[in-house]
Amino acid sequence: MDEGLIPSPLIRDDEIFLRMNLAERIQHILLIATFTTLIITGLPLVLYEMKIFKALFAFEKAFYIRGILHRLAAVIMIVNILWHIAYSLFTRRGRNNFKELMPKFKDAKDAFQVFWHNIGLTGFLYKKGIFKACFDKHPYWLFKEEPEFGRYNFIEKFEYLGVAWGSLVMIISGFFMWNVELSLKFFPLWVHDIFIIIHGYEAILAFLTIIIWHMYNVHLNPEVFPMSKVWLNGKITSHELRTLHPLEYKKIAEERVRASAKAAEVK
Amino acid sequence: MNVRTLIRSGLLAIGLVIWIASAGLAAGDEDCLTCHGDKDLKSARGQSMFLDSDKFQASVHGQAEIACTDCHADLRKVKDFPHAEKLKPVDCSACHDQEAALIKSSVHMQPHRTENPIVVTCADCHGTHDIRKRDDTESSVFSINIPETCDRCHLERVKIKNGGAFILQYQQSAHYKALQKAGLSLSANCVTCHGGHDVKAAGDPLSRVSRKSIIKTCCRCHVGIEKDYLEGVHGKDFVRGVKDVPVCNDCHSEHGIISPTDISSRVYATKVAAVCSRCHDDESLGRQYGFLTSRLKTYSASYHGTASKFGETRVANCASCHGFHDIRTSSDPKSPINAANLAATCGQCHPGAGVNFAKGKIHVVSAKTENQGSHVAKIIYIIIIGGLISVFLLFIAADLFHRIRTRWTKA
């Protein structure tokens, strides 16, 4: 890991910062529990042709219980989301997190930059002397540096917004699937059929995103393997903050500079 | 000789005559029992020749005071006893001529095409000296006892194409349970469906269980169903002589028939789709008779079908919407899936179902043409999922590539 950022003298290297507070961690754990339940009790209906799922419904009433569990998990998830919305509206920390999570043009640029930095194609070409003049003129395209991330990098923002979008889609389509009679009071059958398709495919999308993207970033990624513990203890060291979220590190350092200047003024 | 002596001797003579005469009437049976009343009497082959007089007296023939020689007619003229060991078989037709005529046309009287033809006689089913009336609960042909009587030969001695297990299935059936457990003597036993004296092989077109006759046979008891069936598409085609149309046993099975509410039933809520789709997923039958196929496939893809597959019985199966005995085409105004009746049909489970239930397709064979909204949504999602997952994998690959490269160059 590059350690481009110079440590601030005002931040001890062994200092611990709170990345996820208790409320955020509980919200995250609830999300894991409800999401897993929803996937297990829902996916067999989408992939009904796969024989393995038959084993899940080996006993009588199993399918009935599946439905109850699915709806129960959905209700808990919705309550969790409502709590999160209230938290993001009415607490200072929540509001700040939400603001930090909003996508900016920089995030797209970051993603682009990270990708080409990792591939290292342009650097390789430069080393071989190909397009040398062009790269000398526009050094950005060499992607020599990794971008600096704020409190949330583009991956985390993408995941957060993905959950938000997915939840919205699933709650709306799921609500109408739960209340078929109500749905068909407003919509013709073919629209209701679209709800069913959307609910199923959005589920597959969410499932694959979590399994592939989130699991890689928080588990399999060699940097955190076997698991980032932030979701359990909420803690991040100042070293990790400096390397993974340098812009936030800078912000904290600047705040401390300002605070100490103020303190000096008061004196 | 005085008058007194005359009267005395006269009375004596009359008494003697009466005694002799009365003794003489019963003399036949009594004579037989002198030997056959001996429990240890055995034939040369060791077969017991004992006749239980009490049992005979209780039998229908005993009650009617039929004498031994009425049946064993060749003994009538015999004067010297013991008589010859080999007697002619008893000929019941002398009295039971109608039954005898029926038996002649039955499979029981036709030597089977095997090495050892089995010929069934009256005694095989009815017994011999202990024959009782058909409605006597002790009778071997009393309805509750019939299965046991038939099984004596049909489980092992008689080989049938489907094997003995096929016959044994009857013991799992609702008919047998009603007979044995509930004691309902009216429930179907072997004879009810196959016939008694005139029983034919199941493959015989004249058999009561042949395709041609099965509807009549079942509906002798299930009276209300015949009308329903004959009004439906299956029944109408059956009357026209269409050979592929299902009759009772095609859906309900035969010996092992059980209540549709029993999970082992072929027409149990979650299994009925498999029964219907034997024909309604058959492309060549569909072409021949002009009906739509892929019914199971399209049903399975719906929530109803998926849930049913996972054992949920409360969701709609074929019969919930199409009916069963009187299934009609959707163009029939009486059909539950006629556009005008859909709201009511769906309303059985979905209270307040309105016209919107009819605005769409249930069995969607090709979403592209029949359910465009869903089709477009599906395609959009497939593109999004494919695109996003590709991007994720590219980023992961690039990340790993970078890590390997930098570690390698450092080392």
XYZ file of C-alpha atoms in Angstrom, chain A residues 16-155:
140
model
C -8.481 4.615 17.009
C -11.347 6.228 15.170
C -14.988 5.190 15.183
C -15.976 4.321 11.647
C -19.292 2.673 12.507
C -21.044 3.523 15.740
C -23.287 1.086 17.569
C -26.473 2.212 15.783
C -24.805 1.869 12.398
C -23.449 -1.545 13.279
C -26.860 -2.766 14.450
C -28.415 -1.449 11.254
C -25.787 -3.299 9.261
C -26.265 -6.556 11.196
C -30.034 -6.319 10.815
C -29.529 -5.763 7.123
C -27.344 -8.883 6.904
C -29.871 -10.999 8.812
C -32.916 -9.847 6.882
C -31.153 -9.920 3.521
C -29.933 -13.475 4.090
C -33.369 -14.623 5.202
C -34.993 -12.970 2.226
C -32.547 -14.565 -0.178
C -32.917 -18.047 1.304
C -36.699 -17.874 1.429
C -37.069 -16.089 -1.872
C -34.483 -17.335 -4.316
C -35.971 -20.841 -4.629
C -39.041 -19.240 -6.188
C -36.963 -17.542 -8.845
C -34.748 -20.531 -9.518
C -37.622 -22.985 -9.164
C -36.121 -25.330 -11.711
C -33.075 -26.054 -9.535
C -33.567 -29.300 -7.693
C -31.400 -28.368 -4.683
C -34.047 -26.003 -3.406
C -36.529 -28.839 -3.059
C -34.535 -30.001 -0.050
C -35.382 -26.728 1.694
C -39.055 -27.611 1.565
C -38.824 -31.228 2.606
C -41.377 -31.038 5.391
C -45.031 -30.282 5.344
C -45.989 -26.613 5.716
C -42.411 -25.696 4.759
C -43.599 -23.522 1.941
C -46.107 -21.807 4.161
C -43.411 -21.101 6.753
C -41.170 -19.832 3.963
C -43.783 -17.236 3.080
C -44.184 -16.144 6.682
C -40.419 -15.850 7.173
C -40.005 -13.923 3.940
C -42.621 -11.371 4.912
C -41.374 -11.158 8.485
C -37.836 -10.486 7.254
C -39.205 -7.926 4.821
C -41.033 -6.088 7.594
C -37.944 -6.069 9.825
C -35.871 -4.810 6.918
C -38.340 -2.005 6.231
C -38.329 -1.007 9.910
C -34.545 -1.053 9.772
C -34.585 1.185 6.708
C -37.016 3.584 8.392
C -34.725 3.706 11.397
C -31.800 4.408 9.097
C -33.696 7.198 7.337
C -34.625 8.780 10.674
C -31.051 8.360 11.822
C -29.778 10.024 8.661
C -32.200 12.903 9.056
C -32.145 13.608 12.765
C -28.619 12.938 13.987
C -25.626 15.056 13.155
C -23.487 11.990 12.498
C -26.181 10.447 10.325
C -26.612 13.611 8.287
C -22.855 13.868 7.820
C -22.566 10.232 6.749
C -25.385 10.679 4.279
C -23.764 13.783 2.825
C -20.480 11.916 2.498
C -22.238 9.040 0.751
C -23.695 11.165 -2.017
C -22.037 10.411 -5.340
C -19.905 13.061 -6.983
C -18.247 13.260 -10.337
C -14.998 12.503 -8.533
C -16.260 8.989 -7.774
C -16.596 8.101 -11.433
C -13.161 9.534 -12.035
C -11.797 7.569 -9.058
C -13.222 4.323 -10.366
C -11.736 4.955 -13.791
C -8.392 5.885 -12.295
C -8.266 2.900 -9.925
C -9.017 0.521 -12.754
C -6.325 1.793 -15.088
C -3.857 2.202 -12.254
C -4.358 -1.459 -11.388
C -4.070 -2.579 -14.987
C -0.946 -0.481 -15.417
C -1.170 -0.604 -19.195
C -0.198 3.019 -19.798
C 2.699 2.817 -17.383
C 3.885 -0.269 -19.193
C 3.633 1.507 -22.562
C 5.500 4.522 -21.172
C 8.268 2.307 -19.890
C 8.585 0.742 -23.351
C 8.774 4.220 -24.861
C 5.485 3.982 -26.717
C 3.490 7.252 -26.944
C 6.190 8.746 -24.696
C 5.726 12.284 -25.939
C 1.984 12.055 -25.527
C 2.268 10.766 -21.938
C 4.852 13.451 -21.075
C 2.363 16.052 -22.188
C -0.589 14.462 -20.330
C 0.825 12.649 -17.267
C -2.723 11.994 -15.928
C -3.113 9.146 -18.400
C -0.211 7.322 -16.805
C -2.381 6.722 -13.705
C 0.734 6.667 -11.606
C -1.072 7.523 -8.400
C -4.073 5.889 -6.817
C -6.842 8.385 -6.198
C -7.357 9.667 -2.681
C -10.663 8.684 -1.110
C -12.786 10.546 1.354
C -14.791 8.977 4.186
C -16.438 6.703 1.642
C -14.777 5.529 -1.545
C -16.623 4.891 -4.790
C -17.067 1.211 -3.937
